[in-house]
PDB file of C-alpha atoms in Angstrom:
ATOM      1  CA  UNK A 693      93.544  81.046  87.704  1.00 45.00           C
ATOM      2  CA  UNK A 694      92.492  78.568  85.334  1.00 50.00           C
ATOM      3  CA  UNK A 695      88.657  78.824  86.051  1.00 58.00           C
ATOM      4  CA  UNK A 696      88.509  82.547  84.579  1.00 64.00           C
ATOM      5  CA  UNK A 697      89.729  84.270  81.601  1.00 72.00           C
ATOM      6  CA  UNK A 698      92.587  86.564  81.818  1.00 74.00           C
ATOM      7  CA  UNK A 699      90.208  89.584  80.975  1.00 74.00           C
ATOM      8  CA  UNK A 700      88.122  88.846  84.122  1.00 83.00           C
ATOM      9  CA  UNK A 701      91.085  88.752  86.370  1.00 85.00           C
ATOM     10  CA  UNK A 702      90.540  92.557  87.186  1.00 85.00           C
ATOM     11  CA  UNK A 703      86.888  92.751  87.331  1.00 89.00           C
ATOM     12  CA  UNK A 704      85.794  94.031  90.648  1.00 89.00           C
ATOM     13  CA  UNK A 705      84.023  91.412  93.072  1.00 90.00           C
ATOM     14  CA  UNK A 706      80.890  93.922  93.513  1.00 88.00           C
ATOM     15  CA  UNK A 707      80.102  92.384  97.214  1.00 87.00           C
ATOM     16  CA  UNK A 708      83.476  92.557  98.567  1.00 89.00           C
ATOM     17  CA  UNK A 709      84.785  95.923  97.469  1.00 90.00           C
ATOM     18  CA  UNK A 710      87.797  96.517  96.972  1.00 92.00           C
ATOM     19  CA  UNK A 711      88.651  92.991  95.888  1.00 92.00           C
ATOM     20  CA  UNK A 712      89.062  91.968  92.296  1.00 91.00           C
ATOM     21  CA  UNK A 713      88.563  88.489  90.970  1.00 88.00           C
ATOM     22  CA  UNK A 714      92.398  88.064  90.985  1.00 87.00           C
ATOM     23  CA  UNK A 715      92.424  88.952  94.979  1.00 89.00           C
ATOM     24  CA  UNK A 716      90.049  86.046  95.966  1.00 83.00           C
ATOM     25  CA  UNK A 717      91.329  82.987  98.076  1.00 68.00           C
ATOM     26  CA  UNK A 718      93.005  80.788  95.418  1.00 63.00           C
ATOM     27  CA  UNK A 719      95.689  78.117  95.122  1.00 63.00           C
ATOM     28  CA  UNK A 720      96.444  76.476  92.023  1.00 64.00           C
ATOM     29  CA  UNK A 721      97.067  72.987  93.873  1.00 64.00           C
ATOM     30  CA  UNK A 722      93.999  72.845  96.090  1.00 62.00           C
ATOM     31  CA  UNK A 723      90.702  71.319  95.283  1.00 70.00           C
ATOM     32  CA  UNK A 724      88.438  74.156  94.603  1.00 72.00           C
ATOM     33  CA  UNK A 725      85.155  72.765  95.778  1.00 81.00           C
ATOM     34  CA  UNK A 726      86.650  71.617  98.760  1.00 83.00           C
ATOM     35  CA  UNK A 727      87.898  75.130  99.473  1.00 78.00           C
ATOM     36  CA  UNK A 728      84.467  76.371  98.821  1.00 82.00           C
ATOM     37  CA  UNK A 729      83.018  73.983 101.240  1.00 88.00           C
ATOM     38  CA  UNK A 730      85.131  74.502 104.239  1.00 86.00           C
ATOM     39  CA  UNK A 731      84.709  78.418 103.616  1.00 84.00           C
ATOM     40  CA  UNK A 732      81.027  77.852 103.703  1.00 90.00           C
ATOM     41  CA  UNK A 733      81.288  75.436 106.754  1.00 90.00           C
ATOM     42  CA  UNK A 734      83.447  78.441 108.658  1.00 88.00           C
ATOM     43  CA  UNK A 735      80.775  80.812 107.806  1.00 86.00           C
ATOM     44  CA  UNK A 736      78.123  78.670 108.851  1.00 89.00           C
ATOM     45  CA  UNK A 737      79.888  78.247 112.100  1.00 89.00           C
ATOM     46  CA  UNK A 738      80.215  81.780 112.523  1.00 87.00           C
ATOM     47  CA  UNK A 739      76.439  82.410 112.407  1.00 86.00           C
ATOM     48  CA  UNK A 740      75.621  79.516 114.748  1.00 87.00           C
ATOM     49  CA  UNK A 741      78.370  80.635 117.473  1.00 88.00           C
ATOM     50  CA  UNK A 742      78.147  82.826 120.430  1.00 87.00           C
ATOM     51  CA  UNK A 743      80.781  84.989 119.537  1.00 88.00           C
ATOM     52  CA  UNK A 744      83.576  85.532 116.805  1.00 92.00           C
ATOM     53  CA  UNK A 745      87.186  86.654 117.783  1.00 94.00           C
ATOM     54  CA  UNK A 746      89.120  88.138 115.083  1.00 94.00           C
ATOM     55  CA  UNK A 747      92.800  88.964 114.871  1.00 94.00           C
ATOM     56  CA  UNK A 748      92.451  92.493 113.536  1.00 95.00           C
ATOM     57  CA  UNK A 749      91.547  96.029 115.311  1.00 95.00           C
ATOM     58  CA  UNK A 750      88.652  98.207 114.462  1.00 94.00           C
ATOM     59  CA  UNK A 751      90.847 101.297 113.089  1.00 94.00           C
ATOM     60  CA  UNK A 752      92.315  99.141 110.566  1.00 95.00           C
ATOM     61  CA  UNK A 753      89.269  97.404 109.118  1.00 95.00           C
ATOM     62  CA  UNK A 754      86.029  99.487 110.333  1.00 95.00           C
ATOM     63  CA  UNK A 755      83.767  98.759 107.159  1.00 93.00           C
ATOM     64  CA  UNK A 756      84.537  95.272 107.235  1.00 92.00           C
ATOM     65  CA  UNK A 757      83.872  94.737 110.774  1.00 94.00           C
ATOM     66  CA  UNK A 758      80.863  96.824 110.641  1.00 92.00           C
ATOM     67  CA  UNK A 759      79.467  94.574 108.001  1.00 90.00           C
ATOM     68  CA  UNK A 760      80.420  91.093 109.962  1.00 90.00           C
ATOM     69  CA  UNK A 761      78.670  92.670 112.856  1.00 90.00           C
ATOM     70  CA  UNK A 762      75.517  93.834 111.124  1.00 88.00           C
ATOM     71  CA  UNK A 763      75.190  90.195 109.702  1.00 86.00           C
ATOM     72  CA  UNK A 764      76.127  88.205 112.922  1.00 85.00           C
ATOM     73  CA  UNK A 765      75.432  90.598 115.690  1.00 70.00           C
ATOM     74  CA  UNK A 766      71.876  91.119 115.411  1.00 63.00           C
ATOM     75  CA  UNK A 767      68.985  89.676 117.038  1.00 59.00           C
ATOM     76  CA  UNK A 768      70.966  87.996 119.838  1.00 64.00           C
ATOM     77  CA  UNK A 769      73.423  86.570 117.248  1.00 72.00           C
ATOM     78  CA  UNK A 770      77.038  86.237 117.476  1.00 82.00           C
ATOM     79  CA  UNK A 771      79.232  88.756 119.401  1.00 88.00           C
ATOM     80  CA  UNK A 772      82.144  90.167 116.948  1.00 91.00           C
ATOM     81  CA  UNK A 773      85.339  91.094 118.923  1.00 94.00           C
ATOM     82  CA  UNK A 774      88.216  92.570 117.343  1.00 95.00           C
ATOM     83  CA  UNK A 775      91.052  91.862 119.805  1.00 95.00           C
ATOM     84  CA  UNK A 776      94.300  92.199 117.270  1.00 92.00           C
ATOM     85  CA  UNK A 777      96.853  92.379 116.777  1.00 94.00           C
ATOM     86  CA  UNK A 778      97.284  89.190 118.755  1.00 92.00           C
ATOM     87  CA  UNK A 779     101.225  89.038 118.404  1.00 92.00           C
ATOM     88  CA  UNK A 780     101.220  92.065 120.346  1.00 91.00           C
ATOM     89  CA  UNK A 781      99.488  90.366 123.356  1.00 84.00           C
ATOM     90  CA  UNK A 782     102.410  87.656 123.526  1.00 78.00           C
ATOM     91  CA  UNK A 783     106.066  87.663 124.088  1.00 70.00           C
ATOM     92  CA  UNK A 784     108.275  88.813 121.264  1.00 64.00           C
ATOM     93  CA  UNK A 785     109.100  85.927 118.638  1.00 57.00           C
ATOM     94  CA  UNK A 786     106.830  83.463 120.426  1.00 56.00           C
ATOM     95  CA  UNK A 787     105.486  82.269 117.111  1.00 53.00           C
ATOM     96  CA  UNK A 788     107.676  81.571 113.871  1.00 55.00           C
ATOM     97  CA  UNK A 789     108.607  78.385 112.049  1.00 55.00           C
ATOM     98  CA  UNK A 790     108.258  75.101 113.586  1.00 56.00           C
ATOM     99  CA  UNK A 791     111.426  73.562 112.607  1.00 71.00           C
ATOM    100  CA  UNK A 792     113.858  76.606 112.218  1.00 84.00           C
ATOM    101  CA  UNK A 793     115.545  78.305 114.986  1.00 91.00           C
ATOM    102  CA  UNK A 794     115.875  82.229 114.535  1.00 92.00           C
ATOM    103  CA  UNK A 795     119.333  83.372 113.675  1.00 93.00           C
ATOM    104  CA  UNK A 796     119.891  86.266 116.117  1.00 94.00           C
ATOM    105  CA  UNK A 797     122.989  87.326 114.489  1.00 95.00           C
ATOM    106  CA  UNK A 798     120.927  89.306 112.151  1.00 97.00           C
ATOM    107  CA  UNK A 799     120.017  91.866 115.258  1.00 97.00           C
ATOM    108  CA  UNK A 800     123.701  92.379 116.048  1.00 96.00           C
ATOM    109  CA  UNK A 801     123.992  93.189 111.938  1.00 97.00           C
ATOM    110  CA  UNK A 802     121.081  95.401 112.127  1.00 98.00           C
ATOM    111  CA  UNK A 803     122.676  97.194 115.011  1.00 97.00           C
ATOM    112  CA  UNK A 804     125.727  98.455 112.650  1.00 96.00           C
ATOM    113  CA  UNK A 805     123.192  99.732 109.776  1.00 97.00           C
ATOM    114  CA  UNK A 806     121.724 103.161 109.189  1.00 97.00           C
ATOM    115  CA  UNK A 807     118.189 103.970 110.338  1.00 97.00           C
ATOM    116  CA  UNK A 808     115.514 102.923 107.924  1.00 96.00           C
ATOM    117  CA  UNK A 809     118.125 101.683 105.546  1.00 97.00           C
ATOM    118  CA  UNK A 810     117.644  98.137 105.386  1.00 98.00           C
ATOM    119  CA  UNK A 811     115.065  96.080 103.115  1.00 98.00           C
ATOM    120  CA  UNK A 812     113.899  92.866 105.159  1.00 98.00           C
ATOM    121  CA  UNK A 813     113.344  90.178 102.682  1.00 98.00           C
ATOM    122  CA  UNK A 814     111.157  87.027 103.746  1.00 97.00           C
ATOM    123  CA  UNK A 815     108.577  84.857 102.001  1.00 94.00           C
ATOM    124  CA  UNK A 816     107.191  83.329 104.986  1.00 88.00           C
ATOM    125  CA  UNK A 817     107.427  79.285 106.014  1.00 85.00           C
ATOM    126  CA  UNK A 818     105.529  78.014 103.137  1.00 83.00           C
ATOM    127  CA  UNK A 819     105.777  80.138 100.075  1.00 84.00           C
ATOM    128  CA  UNK A 820     108.587  78.955  97.568  1.00 86.00           C
ATOM    129  CA  UNK A 821     110.478  79.963  94.367  1.00 89.00           C
ATOM    130  CA  UNK A 822     111.650  78.308  91.426  1.00 90.00           C
ATOM    131  CA  UNK A 823     115.451  78.184  90.615  1.00 91.00           C
ATOM    132  CA  UNK A 824     115.397  81.100  87.924  1.00 93.00           C
ATOM    133  CA  UNK A 825     112.868  83.189  90.502  1.00 94.00           C
ATOM    134  CA  UNK A 826     115.509  82.636  93.262  1.00 94.00           C
ATOM    135  CA  UNK A 827     118.484  83.740  90.980  1.00 95.00           C
ATOM    136  CA  UNK A 828     116.452  86.854  89.953  1.00 96.00           C
ATOM    137  CA  UNK A 829     115.785  87.959  93.413  1.00 97.00           C
ATOM    138  CA  UNK A 830     119.334  87.384  94.540  1.00 97.00           C
ATOM    139  CA  UNK A 831     120.708  89.609  91.656  1.00 97.00           C
ATOM    140  CA  UNK A 832     117.864  92.205  92.100  1.00 97.00           C
ATOM    141  CA  UNK A 833     118.810  92.719  95.656  1.00 98.00           C
ATOM    142  CA  UNK A 834     122.440  92.840  94.623  1.00 97.00           C
ATOM    143  CA  UNK A 835     121.815  95.430  91.765  1.00 96.00           C
ATOM    144  CA  UNK A 836     119.555  97.491  93.882  1.00 97.00           C
ATOM    145  CA  UNK A 837     122.517  98.756  96.004  1.00 95.00           C
ATOM    146  CA  UNK A 838     120.328  98.685  99.048  1.00 97.00           C
ATOM    147  CA  UNK A 839     121.315  97.104 102.411  1.00 98.00           C
ATOM    148  CA  UNK A 840     119.155  93.994 103.027  1.00 98.00           C
ATOM    149  CA  UNK A 841     118.486  91.258 105.285  1.00 98.00           C
ATOM    150  CA  UNK A 842     117.072  88.087 103.288  1.00 98.00           C
ATOM    151  CA  UNK A 843     115.489  84.838 104.864  1.00 96.00           C
ATOM    152  CA  UNK A 844     116.519  81.897 102.558  1.00 94.00           C
ATOM    153  CA  UNK A 845     114.938  78.887 104.202  1.00 93.00           C
ATOM    154  CA  UNK A 846     116.397  75.409 103.421  1.00 90.00           C
ATOM    155  CA  UNK A 847     113.271  74.655 101.369  1.00 86.00           C
ATOM    156  CA  UNK A 848     112.712  78.067  99.850  1.00 87.00           C
ATOM    157  CA  UNK A 849     113.702  76.873  96.310  1.00 88.00           C
ATOM    158  CA  UNK A 850     111.092  74.289  94.846  1.00 82.00           C
ATOM    159  CA  UNK A 851     112.675  70.772  94.545  1.00 73.00           C
ATOM    160  CA  UNK A 852     115.862  71.477  96.523  1.00 74.00           C
ATOM    161  CA  UNK A 853     116.556  70.700 100.269  1.00 74.00           C
ATOM    162  CA  UNK A 854     119.193  73.669 100.372  1.00 79.00           C
ATOM    163  CA  UNK A 855     119.277  76.647  97.653  1.00 84.00           C
ATOM    164  CA  UNK A 856     122.817  77.636  96.941  1.00 88.00           C
ATOM    165  CA  UNK A 857     123.457  81.420  96.419  1.00 92.00           C
ATOM    166  CA  UNK A 858     124.678  82.043  92.861  1.00 92.00           C
ATOM    167  CA  UNK A 859     128.501  82.329  92.349  1.00 94.00           C
ATOM    168  CA  UNK A 860     129.804  85.772  93.149  1.00 95.00           C
ATOM    169  CA  UNK A 861     126.676  86.911  95.052  1.00 95.00           C
ATOM    170  CA  UNK A 862     128.180  86.895  98.602  1.00 94.00           C
ATOM    171  CA  UNK A 863     131.274  88.831  97.540  1.00 95.00           C
ATOM    172  CA  UNK A 864     129.306  91.481  95.583  1.00 95.00           C
ATOM    173  CA  UNK A 865     126.865  92.095  98.671  1.00 96.00           C
ATOM    174  CA  UNK A 866     129.366  91.836 101.315  1.00 94.00           C
ATOM    175  CA  UNK A 867     128.918  94.438 104.046  1.00 90.00           C
ATOM    176  CA  UNK A 868     125.483  95.610 103.063  1.00 94.00           C
ATOM    177  CA  UNK A 869     123.694  92.234 102.624  1.00 97.00           C
ATOM    178  CA  UNK A 870     122.977  89.347 105.125  1.00 97.00           C
ATOM    179  CA  UNK A 871     121.441  85.993 104.260  1.00 96.00           C
ATOM    180  CA  UNK A 872     119.958  83.923 107.102  1.00 96.00           C
ATOM    181  CA  UNK A 873     117.938  80.793 107.433  1.00 94.00           C
ATOM    182  CA  UNK A 874     115.472  82.104 109.797  1.00 95.00           C
ATOM    183  CA  UNK A 875     114.817  85.379 111.394  1.00 96.00           C
ATOM    184  CA  UNK A 876     113.197  86.705 114.619  1.00 96.00           C
ATOM    185  CA  UNK A 877     110.927  88.663 112.763  1.00 96.00           C
ATOM    186  CA  UNK A 878     108.933  90.547 115.239  1.00 95.00           C
ATOM    187  CA  UNK A 879     112.107  91.812 116.590  1.00 96.00           C
ATOM    188  CA  UNK A 880     113.553  92.558 113.079  1.00 98.00           C
ATOM    189  CA  UNK A 881     110.583  94.665 112.215  1.00 97.00           C
ATOM    190  CA  UNK A 882     110.536  96.560 115.267  1.00 97.00           C
ATOM    191  CA  UNK A 883     114.473  97.597 114.809  1.00 98.00           C
ATOM    192  CA  UNK A 884     115.281 101.183 113.915  1.00 97.00           C
ATOM    193  CA  UNK A 885     117.392 100.009 110.815  1.00 98.00           C
ATOM    194  CA  UNK A 886     114.562  98.330 108.677  1.00 98.00           C
ATOM    195  CA  UNK A 887     112.806 100.706 106.414  1.00 97.00           C
ATOM    196  CA  UNK A 888     111.020  98.115 104.519  1.00 98.00           C
ATOM    197  CA  UNK A 889     109.556  94.584 104.015  1.00 98.00           C
ATOM    198  CA  UNK A 890     109.440  92.518 100.854  1.00 98.00           C
ATOM    199  CA  UNK A 891     106.936  89.912 102.001  1.00 97.00           C
ATOM    200  CA  UNK A 892     104.518  87.231 100.601  1.00 94.00           C
ATOM    201  CA  UNK A 893     101.858  89.020 102.423  1.00 94.00           C
ATOM    202  CA  UNK A 894     100.503  86.205 104.897  1.00 92.00           C
ATOM    203  CA  UNK A 895      98.386  87.455 107.688  1.00 93.00           C
ATOM    204  CA  UNK A 896     100.858  87.276 110.293  1.00 93.00           C
ATOM    205  CA  UNK A 897     103.560  88.885 108.489  1.00 95.00           C
ATOM    206  CA  UNK A 898     101.120  91.654 107.187  1.00 96.00           C
ATOM    207  CA  UNK A 899      99.832  92.585 110.680  1.00 96.00           C
ATOM    208  CA  UNK A 900     103.525  92.412 112.092  1.00 96.00           C
ATOM    209  CA  UNK A 901     104.685  94.928 109.596  1.00 97.00           C
ATOM    210  CA  UNK A 902     101.599  97.166 110.103  1.00 97.00           C
ATOM    211  CA  UNK A 903     102.043  97.138 113.623  1.00 96.00           C
ATOM    212  CA  UNK A 904     105.789  98.452 113.337  1.00 97.00           C
ATOM    213  CA  UNK A 905     104.902 101.100 110.756  1.00 97.00           C
ATOM    214  CA  UNK A 906     107.014  99.198 108.124  1.00 98.00           C
ATOM    215  CA  UNK A 907     105.846  99.517 104.347  1.00 98.00           C
ATOM    216  CA  UNK A 908     105.963  96.795 102.037  1.00 98.00           C
ATOM    217  CA  UNK A 909     106.767  95.203  98.669  1.00 98.00           C
ATOM    218  CA  UNK A 910     104.107  92.558  98.195  1.00 96.00           C
ATOM    219  CA  UNK A 911     104.477  89.282  96.098  1.00 94.00           C
ATOM    220  CA  UNK A 912     101.580  87.132  97.110  1.00 91.00           C
ATOM    221  CA  UNK A 913     101.377  83.444  96.004  1.00 87.00           C
ATOM    222  CA  UNK A 914      98.221  81.715  97.420  1.00 84.00           C
ATOM    223  CA  UNK A 915      95.586  81.546  99.804  1.00 83.00           C
ATOM    224  CA  UNK A 916      94.794  85.102 101.865  1.00 88.00           C
ATOM    225  CA  UNK A 917      97.879  86.662 100.492  1.00 92.00           C
ATOM    226  CA  UNK A 918      96.347  88.249  97.437  1.00 91.00           C
ATOM    227  CA  UNK A 919      93.387  89.719  99.537  1.00 92.00           C
ATOM    228  CA  UNK A 920      96.087  91.199 102.230  1.00 94.00           C
ATOM    229  CA  UNK A 921      97.917  92.656  99.281  1.00 95.00           C
ATOM    230  CA  UNK A 922      94.983  94.291  97.855  1.00 95.00           C
ATOM    231  CA  UNK A 923      94.119  95.901 101.236  1.00 95.00           C
ATOM    232  CA  UNK A 924      97.745  97.178 101.601  1.00 96.00           C
ATOM    233  CA  UNK A 925      97.832  98.921  98.376  1.00 95.00           C
ATOM    234  CA  UNK A 926      94.201 100.074  97.507  1.00 94.00           C
ATOM    235  CA  UNK A 927      92.995 100.822 101.074  1.00 95.00           C
ATOM    236  CA  UNK A 928      95.864 101.315 103.528  1.00 96.00           C
ATOM    237  CA  UNK A 929      98.318 102.736 101.080  1.00 97.00           C
ATOM    238  CA  UNK A 930     101.209 101.127 103.100  1.00 97.00           C
ATOM    239  CA  UNK A 931     102.878  99.157 100.246  1.00 97.00           C
ATOM    240  CA  UNK A 932     102.437  98.005  96.436  1.00 97.00           C
ATOM    241  CA  UNK A 933     102.292  94.850  94.621  1.00 95.00           C
ATOM    242  CA  UNK A 934     105.262  93.566  92.381  1.00 95.00           C
ATOM    243  CA  UNK A 935     103.142  92.325  89.608  1.00 91.00           C
ATOM    244  CA  UNK A 936     104.374  89.697  86.917  1.00 89.00           C
ATOM    245  CA  UNK A 937     107.313  87.714  86.768  1.00 93.00           C
ATOM    246  CA  UNK A 938     110.286  88.038  88.961  1.00 95.00           C
ATOM    247  CA  UNK A 939     112.887  89.990  87.173  1.00 96.00           C
ATOM    248  CA  UNK A 940     116.009  91.475  88.485  1.00 97.00           C
ATOM    249  CA  UNK A 941     115.441  94.891  86.772  1.00 97.00           C
ATOM    250  CA  UNK A 942     112.042  95.296  87.958  1.00 97.00           C
ATOM    251  CA  UNK A 943     113.113  93.980  91.355  1.00 98.00           C
ATOM    252  CA  UNK A 944     115.614  96.685  91.601  1.00 97.00           C
ATOM    253  CA  UNK A 945     113.228  99.476  90.369  1.00 97.00           C
ATOM    254  CA  UNK A 946     110.585  98.347  93.129  1.00 98.00           C
ATOM    255  CA  UNK A 947     113.318  98.514  95.915  1.00 98.00           C
ATOM    256  CA  UNK A 948     114.401 101.702  95.044  1.00 97.00           C
ATOM    257  CA  UNK A 949     110.681 102.854  94.667  1.00 97.00           C
ATOM    258  CA  UNK A 950     110.068 101.822  98.098  1.00 97.00           C
ATOM    259  CA  UNK A 951     113.604 102.572  99.919  1.00 97.00           C
ATOM    260  CA  UNK A 952     114.567 105.774  97.872  1.00 96.00           C
ATOM    261  CA  UNK A 953     112.125 107.588  95.919  1.00 96.00           C
ATOM    262  CA  UNK A 954     109.553 110.045  96.905  1.00 96.00           C
ATOM    263  CA  UNK A 955     106.678 107.673  96.836  1.00 96.00           C
ATOM    264  CA  UNK A 956     108.285 105.336  99.206  1.00 96.00           C
ATOM    265  CA  UNK A 957     108.835 108.304 101.644  1.00 96.00           C
ATOM    266  CA  UNK A 958     105.010 109.143 101.394  1.00 97.00           C
ATOM    267  CA  UNK A 959     104.117 105.367 101.961  1.00 97.00           C
ATOM    268  CA  UNK A 960     106.475 105.308 105.041  1.00 97.00           C
ATOM    269  CA  UNK A 961     104.796 108.305 106.584  1.00 97.00           C
ATOM    270  CA  UNK A 962     101.258 106.500 105.978  1.00 97.00           C
ATOM    271  CA  UNK A 963     102.542 103.442 107.699  1.00 98.00           C
ATOM    272  CA  UNK A 964     103.613 105.462 110.767  1.00 97.00           C
ATOM    273  CA  UNK A 965     100.152 106.907 111.046  1.00 97.00           C
ATOM    274  CA  UNK A 966      98.464 103.326 110.881  1.00 96.00           C
ATOM    275  CA  UNK A 967     101.090 102.458 113.589  1.00 97.00           C
ATOM    276  CA  UNK A 968      99.823 105.078 115.711  1.00 96.00           C
ATOM    277  CA  UNK A 969      96.186 103.691 115.232  1.00 95.00           C
ATOM    278  CA  UNK A 970      97.377 100.266 116.239  1.00 95.00           C
ATOM    279  CA  UNK A 971      99.237 101.660 119.458  1.00 95.00           C
ATOM    280  CA  UNK A 972      96.103 103.506 120.329  1.00 95.00           C
ATOM    281  CA  UNK A 973      93.875 100.404 120.032  1.00 95.00           C
ATOM    282  CA  UNK A 974      95.888  98.426 122.648  1.00 94.00           C
ATOM    283  CA  UNK A 975      95.792 101.293 125.348  1.00 94.00           C
ATOM    284  CA  UNK A 976      93.593 100.972 128.171  1.00 92.00           C
ATOM    285  CA  UNK A 977      90.546 102.620 126.544  1.00 93.00           C
ATOM    286  CA  UNK A 978      91.481 101.494 123.063  1.00 96.00           C
ATOM    287  CA  UNK A 979      89.204  99.394 120.917  1.00 96.00           C
ATOM    288  CA  UNK A 980      91.189  96.242 121.025  1.00 96.00           C
ATOM    289  CA  UNK A 981      91.654  96.173 124.816  1.00 95.00           C
ATOM    290  CA  UNK A 982      87.756  96.894 125.292  1.00 96.00           C
ATOM    291  CA  UNK A 983      87.275  93.772 123.257  1.00 95.00           C
ATOM    292  CA  UNK A 984      89.762  91.918 125.189  1.00 95.00           C
ATOM    293  CA  UNK A 985      88.098  92.640 128.516  1.00 95.00           C
ATOM    294  CA  UNK A 986      84.843  91.661 126.804  1.00 93.00           C
ATOM    295  CA  UNK A 987      85.933  88.369 125.727  1.00 93.00           C
ATOM    296  CA  UNK A 988      87.560  87.765 129.467  1.00 94.00           C
ATOM    297  CA  UNK A 989      84.562  88.707 131.242  1.00 94.00           C
ATOM    298  CA  UNK A 990      82.290  86.688 128.856  1.00 90.00           C
ATOM    299  CA  UNK A 991      84.441  83.542 129.547  1.00 90.00           C
ATOM    300  CA  UNK A 992      84.459  84.131 133.362  1.00 94.00           C
ATOM    301  CA  UNK A 993      80.769  84.405 133.181  1.00 91.00           C
ATOM    302  CA  UNK A 994      80.282  80.994 131.673  1.00 83.00           C
TER     303      UNK A 994
END
């Protein structure tokens, strides 16, 4: 972040706990003044609306939703409805990339793997790696010894239309590693073989992983990804951030930490408990279902 000093990055944002300066909405390529204006416009629109529909659930972000309701829902203001996770209300894999077809062979491959053994690796549809980062990720996955499913989009590597796997990589991971262009992510995360998710922490990926009780290794790059990572690590405790430069030795350590070590098992148990709360919110008497019914009734009454 060029607009603050390195020493300021870990200072708390007192108005938005548990966020720190480094967790705020930011991208190095953006016009920061324009971003500020857009966020201000969104906030003003919310204040002047009849209702705000948010893709979350009460049990996931209770303090934040209470604050939003307190600011918007008083004195005849906007009704705040937490109706998420929305992807659970649509057919599985209805979303995803606009230009890539999911490779369903990965589901057949996952069927052959042991329960909870596979690390799913995907950086979404926009995040990218430079050539050195790509190599470090590849060899980090190889050296971990852990089964993995890695999504390598054609545009994953900056400046190239199609990244090439390093020489000897496919031979080294044969049988325990699978590389595909795009995955049916919701189905992958729900598969019994998947025990962890290395993600960029976009909002959709984060909610999809939380919804299936899959713990995460987090490597955010821009926009809301840092904020999502902070909540995963500091509030929900169902993942941790891979901090600093991507380096194969550190990648190996992070994978072992999540997939093999005691800490990872504890994180996995917390992720399962969070999934239970999500499941309950979608039951007939759950908070999200009540919010959805309230939204439908409001629309019908117009």
